[in-house]
Short mmCIF file of C-alpha atoms and ligand atoms in Angstrom, two decimals:
data_model
loop_
_atom_site.label_atom_id
_atom_site.label_comp_id
_atom_site.label_asym_id
_atom_site.label_seq_id
_atom_site.Cartn_x
_atom_site.Cartn_y
_atom_site.Cartn_z
CA UNK G 1 17.24 30.02 -7.00
CA UNK G 2 19.75 29.48 -4.15
CA UNK G 3 19.49 25.89 -2.80
CA UNK G 4 22.82 25.38 -1.04
CA UNK G 5 21.25 24.10 2.20
CA UNK G 6 19.18 21.51 0.30
CA UNK G 7 22.26 20.45 -1.67
CA UNK G 8 24.40 19.87 1.42
CA UNK G 9 21.55 18.15 3.29
CA UNK G 10 20.93 15.86 0.30
CA UNK G 11 24.62 14.92 0.24
CA UNK G 12 24.51 13.99 3.92
CA UNK G 13 21.18 12.22 3.49
CA UNK G 14 22.57 10.06 0.66
CA UNK G 15 25.19 8.74 3.07
CA UNK G 16 22.72 7.43 5.63
CA UNK G 17 19.34 6.95 3.90
CA UNK G 18 18.73 4.89 0.71
CA UNK G 19 18.40 7.49 -2.05
CA UNK G 20 18.60 10.17 0.64
CA UNK G 21 14.85 9.92 1.26
CA UNK G 22 12.36 7.99 3.32
CA UNK G 23 10.04 7.48 0.38
CA UNK G 24 11.43 6.98 -3.14
CA UNK G 25 9.32 9.42 -5.13
CA UNK G 26 10.69 12.33 -3.02
CA UNK G 27 14.21 11.76 -4.38
CA UNK G 28 13.70 13.66 -7.67
CA UNK G 29 15.38 10.74 -9.49
CA UNK G 30 12.96 10.89 -12.42
CA UNK G 31 13.16 14.69 -12.84
CA UNK G 32 16.83 15.05 -11.81
CA UNK G 33 18.30 17.78 -9.66
CA UNK G 34 18.26 18.25 -5.88
CA UNK G 35 15.17 17.63 -3.80
CA UNK G 36 14.18 20.66 -1.82
CA UNK G 37 14.45 20.11 1.92
CA UNK G 38 11.37 21.80 3.34
CA UNK G 39 11.77 23.49 6.70
CA UNK G 40 8.20 24.66 7.33
CA UNK G 41 4.81 25.06 5.69
CA UNK G 42 1.84 27.38 6.14
CA UNK G 43 -1.46 27.57 4.28
CA UNK G 44 -0.76 26.93 0.58
CA UNK G 45 2.98 27.45 0.89
CA UNK G 46 6.17 25.51 1.58
CA UNK G 47 9.43 27.13 2.67
CA UNK G 48 12.72 25.29 2.08
CA UNK G 49 15.90 25.37 4.16
CA UNK G 50 17.26 28.15 1.95
CA UNK G 51 14.19 30.29 2.61
CA UNK G 52 12.66 29.80 -0.85
CA UNK G 53 8.85 29.92 -0.95
CA UNK G 54 6.75 27.57 -3.08
CA UNK G 55 3.06 27.14 -3.77
CA UNK G 56 2.39 23.65 -2.41
CA UNK G 57 0.79 21.40 -5.04
CA UNK G 58 1.50 18.09 -3.30
CA UNK G 59 -0.15 18.84 0.07
CA UNK G 60 1.97 16.03 1.57
CA UNK G 61 0.53 13.72 -1.16
CA UNK G 62 -3.04 14.49 -0.07
CA UNK G 63 -3.43 14.79 3.74
CA UNK G 64 -3.26 18.60 3.91
CA UNK G 65 -6.63 19.23 2.24
CA UNK G 66 -7.26 22.25 4.50
CA UNK G 67 -3.80 23.65 3.86
CA UNK G 68 -0.62 23.42 5.88
CA UNK G 69 -0.30 24.26 9.59
CA UNK G 70 -4.06 24.71 10.05
CA UNK G 71 -4.57 26.47 13.43
CA UNK G 72 -7.43 24.22 14.60
CA UNK G 73 -5.53 21.01 13.79
CA UNK G 74 -2.32 22.35 15.32
CA UNK G 75 -4.17 23.33 18.49
CA UNK G 76 -5.80 19.87 18.70
CA UNK G 77 -2.39 18.16 18.42
CA UNK G 78 -0.75 20.40 21.02
CA UNK G 79 -3.66 19.93 23.44
CA UNK G 80 -3.65 16.15 22.98
CA UNK G 81 0.13 15.99 23.46
CA UNK G 82 -0.23 17.68 26.85
CA UNK G 83 -2.10 14.57 28.06
CA UNK G 84 0.50 12.09 26.81
CA UNK G 85 1.58 10.65 23.45
CA UNK G 86 0.63 6.97 23.42
CA UNK G 87 -1.00 4.59 25.89
CA UNK G 88 -1.55 1.33 24.00
CA UNK G 89 -5.05 1.22 25.44
CA UNK G 90 -8.56 2.01 24.23
CA UNK G 91 -9.17 5.76 24.15
CA UNK G 92 -12.20 8.04 23.70
CA UNK G 93 -11.01 9.71 20.50
CA UNK G 94 -10.87 6.35 18.69
CA UNK G 95 -14.56 5.91 19.44
CA UNK G 96 -15.31 9.47 18.34
CA UNK G 97 -13.54 9.18 14.97
CA UNK G 98 -15.04 5.74 14.25
CA UNK G 99 -18.51 7.03 15.20
CA UNK G 100 -18.07 10.15 13.03
CA UNK G 101 -17.18 8.06 9.96
CA UNK G 102 -19.62 5.16 10.47
CA UNK G 103 -22.64 7.33 11.26
CA UNK G 104 -22.07 9.58 8.24
CA UNK G 105 -20.89 7.21 5.49
CA UNK G 106 -23.58 4.57 4.90
CA UNK G 107 -21.32 1.89 3.40
CA UNK G 108 -18.89 2.05 6.32
CA UNK G 109 -20.65 0.07 9.06
CA UNK G 110 -17.46 -0.66 11.01
CA UNK G 111 -13.89 0.65 10.74
CA UNK G 112 -10.43 -0.23 12.06
CA UNK G 113 -7.64 2.38 12.38
CA UNK G 114 -4.09 1.49 11.29
CA UNK G 115 -0.98 3.61 10.65
CA UNK G 116 -0.76 3.94 6.86
CA UNK G 117 -2.60 3.40 3.62
CA UNK G 118 -0.39 0.38 2.99
CA UNK G 119 -1.52 -1.23 6.23
CA UNK G 120 -5.14 -0.40 5.42
CA UNK G 121 -4.90 -2.11 2.03
CA UNK G 122 -2.97 -5.11 3.37
CA UNK G 123 -5.61 -5.60 6.08
CA UNK G 124 -8.60 -5.10 3.78
CA UNK G 125 -7.25 -7.72 1.36
CA UNK G 126 -6.65 -10.14 4.25
CA UNK G 127 -10.22 -9.52 5.46
CA UNK G 128 -11.58 -10.22 1.96
CA UNK G 129 -9.54 -13.42 1.70
CA UNK G 130 -10.59 -14.51 5.20
CA UNK G 131 -14.26 -13.75 4.54
CA UNK G 132 -14.43 -15.48 1.13
CA UNK G 133 -11.92 -18.27 1.72
CA UNK G 134 -10.45 -17.37 -1.68
CA UNK G 135 -6.85 -16.33 -2.46
CA UNK G 136 -6.71 -14.37 -5.71
CA UNK G 137 -6.85 -10.58 -5.94
CA UNK G 138 -7.45 -8.35 -8.97
CA UNK G 139 -5.72 -4.98 -9.17
CA UNK G 140 -5.23 -2.62 -12.13
CA UNK G 141 -2.02 -1.80 -13.97
CA UNK G 142 -0.77 1.58 -12.84
CA UNK G 143 -2.82 1.67 -9.66
CA UNK G 144 -0.79 1.94 -6.48
CA UNK G 145 -2.07 0.59 -3.20
CA UNK G 146 0.98 0.91 -0.97
CA UNK G 147 3.91 -1.45 -0.73
CA UNK G 148 2.41 -4.67 0.63
CA UNK G 149 3.84 -7.61 -1.38
CA UNK G 150 0.61 -8.55 -3.12
CA UNK G 151 0.20 -5.03 -4.47
CA UNK G 152 3.70 -4.55 -5.90
CA UNK G 153 2.66 -5.99 -9.24
CA UNK G 154 2.37 -3.55 -12.17
CA UNK G 155 2.05 -0.81 -9.56
CA UNK G 156 1.98 2.93 -10.11
CA UNK G 157 3.35 5.88 -8.10
CA UNK G 158 7.03 5.58 -7.22
CA UNK G 159 7.27 2.22 -9.00
CA UNK G 160 6.02 3.62 -12.29
CA UNK G 161 8.26 6.65 -11.74
CA UNK G 162 11.33 4.46 -11.31
CA UNK G 163 10.27 2.12 -14.11
CA UNK G 164 10.13 -0.94 -11.82
CA UNK G 165 6.44 -1.90 -11.91
CA UNK G 166 7.28 -5.24 -10.29
CA UNK G 167 9.42 -5.06 -7.16
CA UNK G 168 12.23 -7.53 -6.47
CA UNK G 169 11.82 -9.30 -3.14
CA UNK G 170 8.22 -10.26 -3.76
CA UNK G 171 8.07 -14.08 -3.85
CA UNK G 172 6.47 -15.61 -6.94
CA UNK G 173 4.29 -17.61 -4.54
CA UNK G 174 2.74 -14.30 -3.49
CA UNK G 175 2.67 -12.48 -6.82
CA UNK G 176 0.94 -15.41 -8.56
CA UNK G 177 -2.28 -14.65 -6.68
CA UNK G 178 -2.31 -11.05 -7.88
CA UNK G 179 -4.04 -10.68 -11.24
CA UNK G 180 -3.80 -7.40 -13.15
CA UNK G 181 -6.54 -5.86 -15.28
CA UNK G 182 -6.46 -2.76 -17.45
CA UNK G 183 -8.03 0.43 -16.12
CA UNK G 184 -11.15 1.43 -18.06
CA UNK G 185 -11.19 -1.95 -19.84
CA UNK G 186 -14.07 -4.01 -18.46
CA UNK G 187 -13.32 -6.92 -20.81
CA UNK G 188 -9.96 -7.40 -19.09
CA UNK G 189 -11.83 -7.75 -15.78
CA UNK G 190 -14.41 -10.17 -17.14
CA UNK G 191 -11.62 -12.27 -18.67
CA UNK G 192 -9.86 -12.66 -15.30
CA UNK G 193 -13.06 -13.73 -13.59
CA UNK G 194 -13.81 -16.20 -16.38
CA UNK G 195 -10.29 -17.69 -16.11
CA UNK G 196 -10.48 -17.95 -12.30
CA UNK G 197 -14.05 -18.98 -11.45
CA UNK G 198 -14.75 -18.96 -7.71
CA UNK G 199 -11.13 -18.11 -6.89
CA UNK G 200 -11.10 -14.32 -6.70
CA UNK G 201 -11.42 -12.96 -3.15
CA UNK G 202 -11.51 -9.30 -4.09
CA UNK G 203 -10.97 -6.64 -6.68
CA UNK G 204 -9.19 -3.52 -5.44
CA UNK G 205 -9.33 -0.30 -7.41
CA UNK G 206 -8.52 3.36 -7.07
CA UNK G 207 -11.97 4.68 -8.10
CA UNK G 208 -10.05 7.62 -9.52
CA UNK G 209 -6.53 6.51 -10.39
CA UNK G 210 -4.07 9.07 -9.00
CA UNK G 211 -0.85 7.07 -9.13
CA UNK G 212 -0.18 6.96 -12.85
CA UNK G 213 -0.75 10.67 -13.05
CA UNK G 214 -4.51 11.31 -12.81
CA UNK G 215 -6.73 8.91 -14.77
CA UNK G 216 -10.52 9.11 -14.50
CA UNK G 217 -12.93 6.17 -14.69
CA UNK G 218 -14.87 6.22 -17.95
CA UNK G 219 -18.65 6.37 -17.90
CA UNK G 220 -20.10 3.10 -16.56
CA UNK G 221 -16.74 1.49 -15.74
CA UNK G 222 -17.15 1.49 -11.96
CA UNK G 223 -20.81 0.47 -12.23
CA UNK G 224 -19.87 -2.58 -14.31
CA UNK G 225 -17.15 -3.51 -11.82
CA UNK G 226 -19.69 -3.37 -9.01
CA UNK G 227 -22.06 -5.63 -10.98
CA UNK G 228 -19.33 -8.18 -11.79
CA UNK G 229 -18.07 -8.36 -8.19
CA UNK G 230 -21.62 -8.88 -6.90
CA UNK G 231 -22.29 -11.59 -9.48
CA UNK G 232 -18.98 -13.38 -8.78
CA UNK G 233 -19.14 -13.06 -4.98
CA UNK G 234 -15.87 -11.09 -4.95
CA UNK G 235 -15.38 -8.28 -2.44
CA UNK G 236 -15.14 -4.84 -4.09
CA UNK G 237 -12.51 -2.75 -2.30
CA UNK G 238 -12.39 0.96 -3.11
CA UNK G 239 -8.92 2.19 -2.26
CA UNK G 240 -9.86 5.72 -1.19
CA UNK G 241 -6.55 6.58 0.46
CA UNK G 242 -6.39 9.58 -1.90
CA UNK G 243 -10.05 10.15 -2.88
CA UNK G 244 -11.55 9.51 0.57
CA UNK G 245 -12.93 12.74 2.10
CA UNK G 246 -11.37 14.57 -0.89
CA UNK G 247 -13.79 14.07 -3.78
CA UNK G 248 -16.70 14.39 -1.35
CA UNK G 249 -17.25 13.66 2.32
CA UNK G 250 -18.12 10.11 1.28
CA UNK G 251 -15.26 10.02 -1.21
CA UNK G 252 -15.50 8.55 -4.71
CA UNK G 253 -18.21 6.14 -3.52
CA UNK G 254 -20.48 9.11 -2.86
CA UNK G 255 -19.24 11.04 -5.90
CA UNK G 256 -20.02 8.15 -8.31
CA UNK G 257 -22.92 6.62 -6.28
CA UNK G 258 -21.24 3.20 -6.05
CA UNK G 259 -21.35 1.10 -2.87
CA UNK G 260 -18.07 -0.79 -2.28
CA UNK G 261 -17.96 -3.71 0.18
CA UNK G 262 -14.78 -2.42 1.84
CA UNK G 263 -12.99 0.90 1.64
CA UNK G 264 -9.48 1.92 2.61
CA UNK G 265 -8.59 5.37 3.87
CA UNK G 266 -5.40 7.23 4.74
CA UNK G 267 -3.89 10.69 4.36
CA UNK G 268 -6.80 13.09 5.06
CA UNK G 269 -8.15 11.07 8.02
CA UNK G 270 -4.84 11.64 9.81
CA UNK G 271 -4.75 15.41 9.30
CA UNK G 272 -1.03 15.08 8.57
CA UNK G 273 -0.29 12.41 11.17
CA UNK G 274 0.31 8.72 10.28
CA UNK G 275 -3.16 7.19 10.01
CA UNK G 276 -4.81 4.65 7.73
CA UNK G 277 -8.10 2.82 8.12
CA UNK G 278 -10.19 0.11 6.51
CA UNK G 279 -13.88 -0.45 6.94
CA UNK G 280 -17.15 -1.39 5.33
CA UNK G 281 -19.70 -4.18 5.58
CA UNK G 282 -20.26 -5.37 9.15
CA UNK G 283 -20.39 -9.04 8.13
CA UNK G 284 -16.86 -8.72 6.74
CA UNK G 285 -15.42 -6.48 9.48
CA UNK G 286 -16.66 -8.84 12.22
CA UNK G 287 -14.20 -11.39 10.82
CA UNK G 288 -11.37 -9.23 12.23
CA UNK G 289 -9.63 -10.18 15.50
CA UNK G 290 -10.39 -10.17 18.34
CA UNK G 291 -14.00 -11.04 17.41
CA UNK G 292 -13.06 -12.91 14.24
CA UNK G 293 -10.23 -15.05 13.00
CA UNK G 294 -8.58 -12.63 10.56
CA UNK G 295 -5.66 -11.20 12.48
CA UNK G 296 -4.51 -7.58 12.23
CA UNK G 297 -2.91 -5.42 14.93
CA UNK G 298 -0.75 -2.34 15.51
CA UNK G 299 1.11 -0.78 18.43
CA UNK G 300 0.27 2.78 17.45
CA UNK G 301 -3.06 2.15 15.76
CA UNK G 302 -5.53 4.78 17.00
CA UNK G 303 -2.69 6.80 18.52
CA UNK G 304 -4.18 9.66 20.61
CA UNK G 305 -2.24 12.44 18.84
CA UNK G 306 -2.99 11.10 15.37
CA UNK G 307 -6.66 10.70 16.26
CA UNK G 308 -6.77 14.28 17.54
CA UNK G 309 -5.36 15.59 14.24
CA UNK G 310 -7.67 13.39 12.17
CA UNK G 311 -10.75 14.27 14.19
CA UNK G 312 -9.99 17.98 13.93
CA UNK G 313 -9.62 17.84 10.14
CA UNK G 314 -12.61 15.56 9.56
CA UNK G 315 -14.81 17.65 11.83
CA UNK G 316 -14.06 20.79 9.81
CA UNK G 317 -14.80 18.97 6.54
CA UNK G 318 -18.05 17.53 7.94
CA UNK G 319 -19.24 20.88 9.32
CA UNK G 320 -18.29 22.85 6.17
CA UNK G 321 -19.41 20.91 3.06
CA UNK G 322 -19.00 24.15 1.08
CA UNK G 323 -15.25 23.40 1.17
CA UNK G 324 -15.83 20.78 -1.52
CA UNK G 325 -17.34 23.36 -3.89
CA UNK G 326 -14.38 25.63 -3.18
CA UNK G 327 -11.91 22.80 -3.91
CA UNK G 328 -13.71 21.97 -7.14
CA UNK G 329 -13.58 25.61 -8.26
CA UNK G 330 -9.82 25.76 -7.67
CA UNK G 331 -9.16 22.48 -9.48
CA UNK G 332 -11.40 23.44 -12.39
CA UNK G 333 -9.80 26.90 -12.66
CA UNK G 334 -6.36 25.28 -12.93
CA UNK G 335 -7.46 22.68 -15.48
CA UNK G 336 -9.32 25.23 -17.64
CA UNK G 337 -6.28 27.50 -17.54
CA UNK G 338 -3.90 24.72 -18.59
CA UNK G 339 -6.23 23.67 -21.42
CA UNK G 340 -6.32 27.30 -22.60
CA UNK G 341 -2.50 27.26 -22.67
CA UNK G 342 -2.65 24.00 -24.63
CA UNK G 343 -4.90 25.62 -27.23
CA UNK G 344 -3.18 29.00 -27.44
CA UNK G 345 0.45 27.85 -27.15
CA UNK G 346 -0.01 24.46 -28.85
CA UNK G 347 1.37 22.90 -25.66
CA UNK G 348 1.80 19.09 -26.07
CA UNK G 349 -0.17 18.30 -22.94
CA UNK G 350 -3.29 16.46 -21.81
CA UNK G 351 -5.00 17.74 -18.66
CA UNK G 352 -7.16 15.45 -16.50
CA UNK G 353 -9.00 16.83 -13.46
CA UNK G 354 -11.71 15.97 -10.99
CA UNK G 355 -12.47 18.13 -7.96
CA UNK G 356 -9.22 19.00 -6.18
CA UNK G 357 -7.13 16.50 -8.15
CA UNK G 358 -5.46 17.16 -11.49
CA UNK G 359 -2.83 15.67 -13.77
CA UNK G 360 -0.82 17.23 -16.64
CA UNK G 361 0.63 14.66 -19.07
CA UNK G 362 3.20 15.53 -21.73
CA UNK G 363 1.49 13.62 -24.49
CA UNK G 364 -1.04 14.30 -27.24
CA UNK G 365 -3.20 11.18 -26.75
CA UNK G 366 -5.97 10.97 -24.14
CA UNK G 367 -4.64 9.27 -20.99
CA UNK G 368 -7.06 6.58 -19.87
CA UNK G 369 -4.82 3.80 -18.52
CA UNK G 370 -1.27 2.66 -17.72
CA UNK G 371 -0.15 2.23 -21.35
CA UNK G 372 -1.36 5.65 -22.48
CA UNK G 373 0.09 7.28 -19.35
CA UNK G 374 3.47 5.66 -20.05
CA UNK G 375 3.53 7.34 -23.49
CA UNK G 376 4.12 10.69 -21.78
CA UNK G 377 7.41 12.40 -22.50
CA UNK G 378 9.13 12.19 -19.10
CA UNK G 379 12.08 14.31 -20.32
CA UNK G 380 9.79 17.16 -21.38
CA UNK G 381 7.94 16.81 -18.08
CA UNK G 382 11.26 17.11 -16.19
CA UNK G 383 12.10 20.36 -18.03
CA UNK G 384 8.66 21.79 -17.20
CA UNK G 385 8.98 20.55 -13.64
CA UNK G 386 12.21 22.42 -12.94
CA UNK G 387 11.04 25.53 -14.79
CA UNK G 388 8.03 25.72 -12.45
CA UNK G 389 9.96 24.67 -9.34
CA UNK G 390 12.54 27.40 -9.87
CA UNK G 391 9.65 29.86 -10.09
CA UNK G 392 8.09 28.78 -6.81
CA UNK G 393 5.60 26.08 -7.82
CA UNK G 394 6.21 22.77 -6.05
CA UNK G 395 4.51 19.92 -7.94
CA UNK G 396 5.08 16.19 -7.36
CA UNK G 397 8.50 15.34 -8.84
CA UNK G 398 7.09 12.71 -11.19
CA UNK G 399 4.93 12.55 -14.30
CA UNK G 400 3.06 9.69 -12.61
CA UNK G 401 1.69 11.50 -9.59
CA UNK G 402 -1.28 13.82 -9.12
CA UNK G 403 -1.63 17.52 -8.36
CA UNK G 404 -3.37 18.08 -5.01
CA UNK G 405 -5.24 21.34 -4.33
CA UNK G 406 -6.20 22.45 -0.81
CA UNK G 407 -8.73 24.84 0.67
CA UNK G 408 -5.80 27.19 1.33
CA UNK G 409 -5.08 27.74 -2.40
CA UNK G 410 -6.34 31.10 -3.59
CA UNK G 411 -7.38 32.26 -7.05
CA UNK G 412 -4.21 34.36 -7.09
CA UNK G 413 -2.01 31.29 -6.56
CA UNK G 414 -3.62 29.58 -9.55
CA UNK G 415 -3.36 32.68 -11.78
CA UNK G 416 0.28 33.06 -10.79
CA UNK G 417 0.98 29.39 -11.61
CA UNK G 418 -0.85 29.54 -14.94
CA UNK G 419 1.11 32.62 -15.98
CA UNK G 420 4.37 30.80 -15.35
CA UNK G 421 3.17 27.68 -17.14
CA UNK G 422 2.15 29.79 -20.15
CA UNK G 423 5.62 31.32 -20.24
CA UNK G 424 7.18 27.84 -20.29
CA UNK G 425 5.22 27.00 -23.43
CA UNK G 426 6.09 30.36 -25.03
P1 KE4 R 501 0.83 4.98 2.49
O1 KE4 R 501 1.26 3.62 2.97
O2 KE4 R 501 1.89 5.69 1.69
O3 KE4 R 501 0.22 5.84 3.61
O4 KE4 R 501 -0.43 4.76 1.50
C1 KE4 R 501 -0.27 3.89 0.40
C2 KE4 R 501 -1.29 4.24 -0.66
C3 KE4 R 501 -2.41 3.43 -0.79
N1 KE4 R 501 -3.36 3.69 -1.71
C4 KE4 R 501 -3.25 4.76 -2.52
C5 KE4 R 501 -4.34 5.03 -3.54
C6 KE4 R 501 -2.14 5.64 -2.42
O5 KE4 R 501 -2.04 6.70 -3.26
C7 KE4 R 501 -1.15 5.38 -1.47
C8 KE4 R 501 0.08 6.24 -1.31
N2 KE4 R 501 0.17 7.35 -2.19
C9 KE4 R 501 1.51 7.80 -2.52
C10 KE4 R 501 1.39 8.97 -3.49
N3 KE4 R 501 1.15 8.54 -4.80
C11 KE4 R 501 2.28 8.14 -1.30
C12 KE4 R 501 3.53 8.95 -1.54
C13 KE4 R 501 4.76 8.16 -1.26
O6 KE4 R 501 4.76 6.94 -1.52
O7 KE4 R 501 5.72 8.79 -0.78
#
């Protein structure tokens, strides 16, 4: 595969941008080789600067659930841009998107727009601390909640990929209030509450962990977490930046019938533009400035163009719930196909999948948490990664990320991918 343009662009990028990228996991450091510089995207496909075509299995890390360059979303952005880009005032679309979410997701009584998932998480944690008057936060090893200081402790995603689960630059004074539990291990949660009675403001969890590869909650795990948080007076925050509006319209909360106190969103609600949001119980959200004393703000929060893209995408998802069945079919078809390859070709892989999210681990043990995920053979993954990339399948360049399917993926794309994967395990 000819990638001369990407190679020369990467060389230039390395001169001016740390690692040549604006987000670490894009740099291909864990799989080696040259990141592909994508020029354009359409439907289920990406096209790089050298004209190579790929089936898109990262969907911009989740936002492009309807596929790339969707005509309705594009039209909404162009139309909004004709009226101006940013006013720094209240605007109608902010009311419309807040109304759409709050009137259709019961546990979201109020919502605040921000510009990224990181900002949503940072603000939700501050709201929980302000509401409870407590300082400590529980997160789970391998879960990633953006790069706010308090969350860069045993974090997943790019940190797990680069093997630095704890970032330098985070003061001990901050990290000491972040307690880490083990995913799918309720005893580790109970132990932290017992050791810190009355001190834990909130527990934040990815209800489906998609930043250590894909790890599913075991039966009863989320229910027990809900019970413990209620008993201990700690705020339960579902970080639905990935699962929100993806697993179901109401996200993992609807999928698993659990009611969180706060929820964070990102990705899909921006339709490809920079948007995050946090919301939930009214009694907590009314603590937020200007009506409350928990401060949070943002110049471009609720930006008119971003709201137009988000509204367009959410409106399609709301009006066409059959999309979720379609997404589940595609994800299940992929997972079943990979498991068939595992059986027939004795491939050393474990496949996790839920709806339009999947994960393929190069290991023989079930992957249920950070430790079991870390046992994956990253070298073998890297070989598989490049084999598939060179044959036009663009997955996340890390063993510790998820596979994202969109409504634009067709049966044919999946069959084509499975055929190539089977050949790799020949
Ligand atoms: P952003 O600040 O990147 O918009 O969102 C942070 C975030 C919060 N919560 C969850 C559950 C997330 O998955 C993320 C970000 N996801 C990664 C992908 N694993 C973003 C990709 C990247 O960092 O480049």
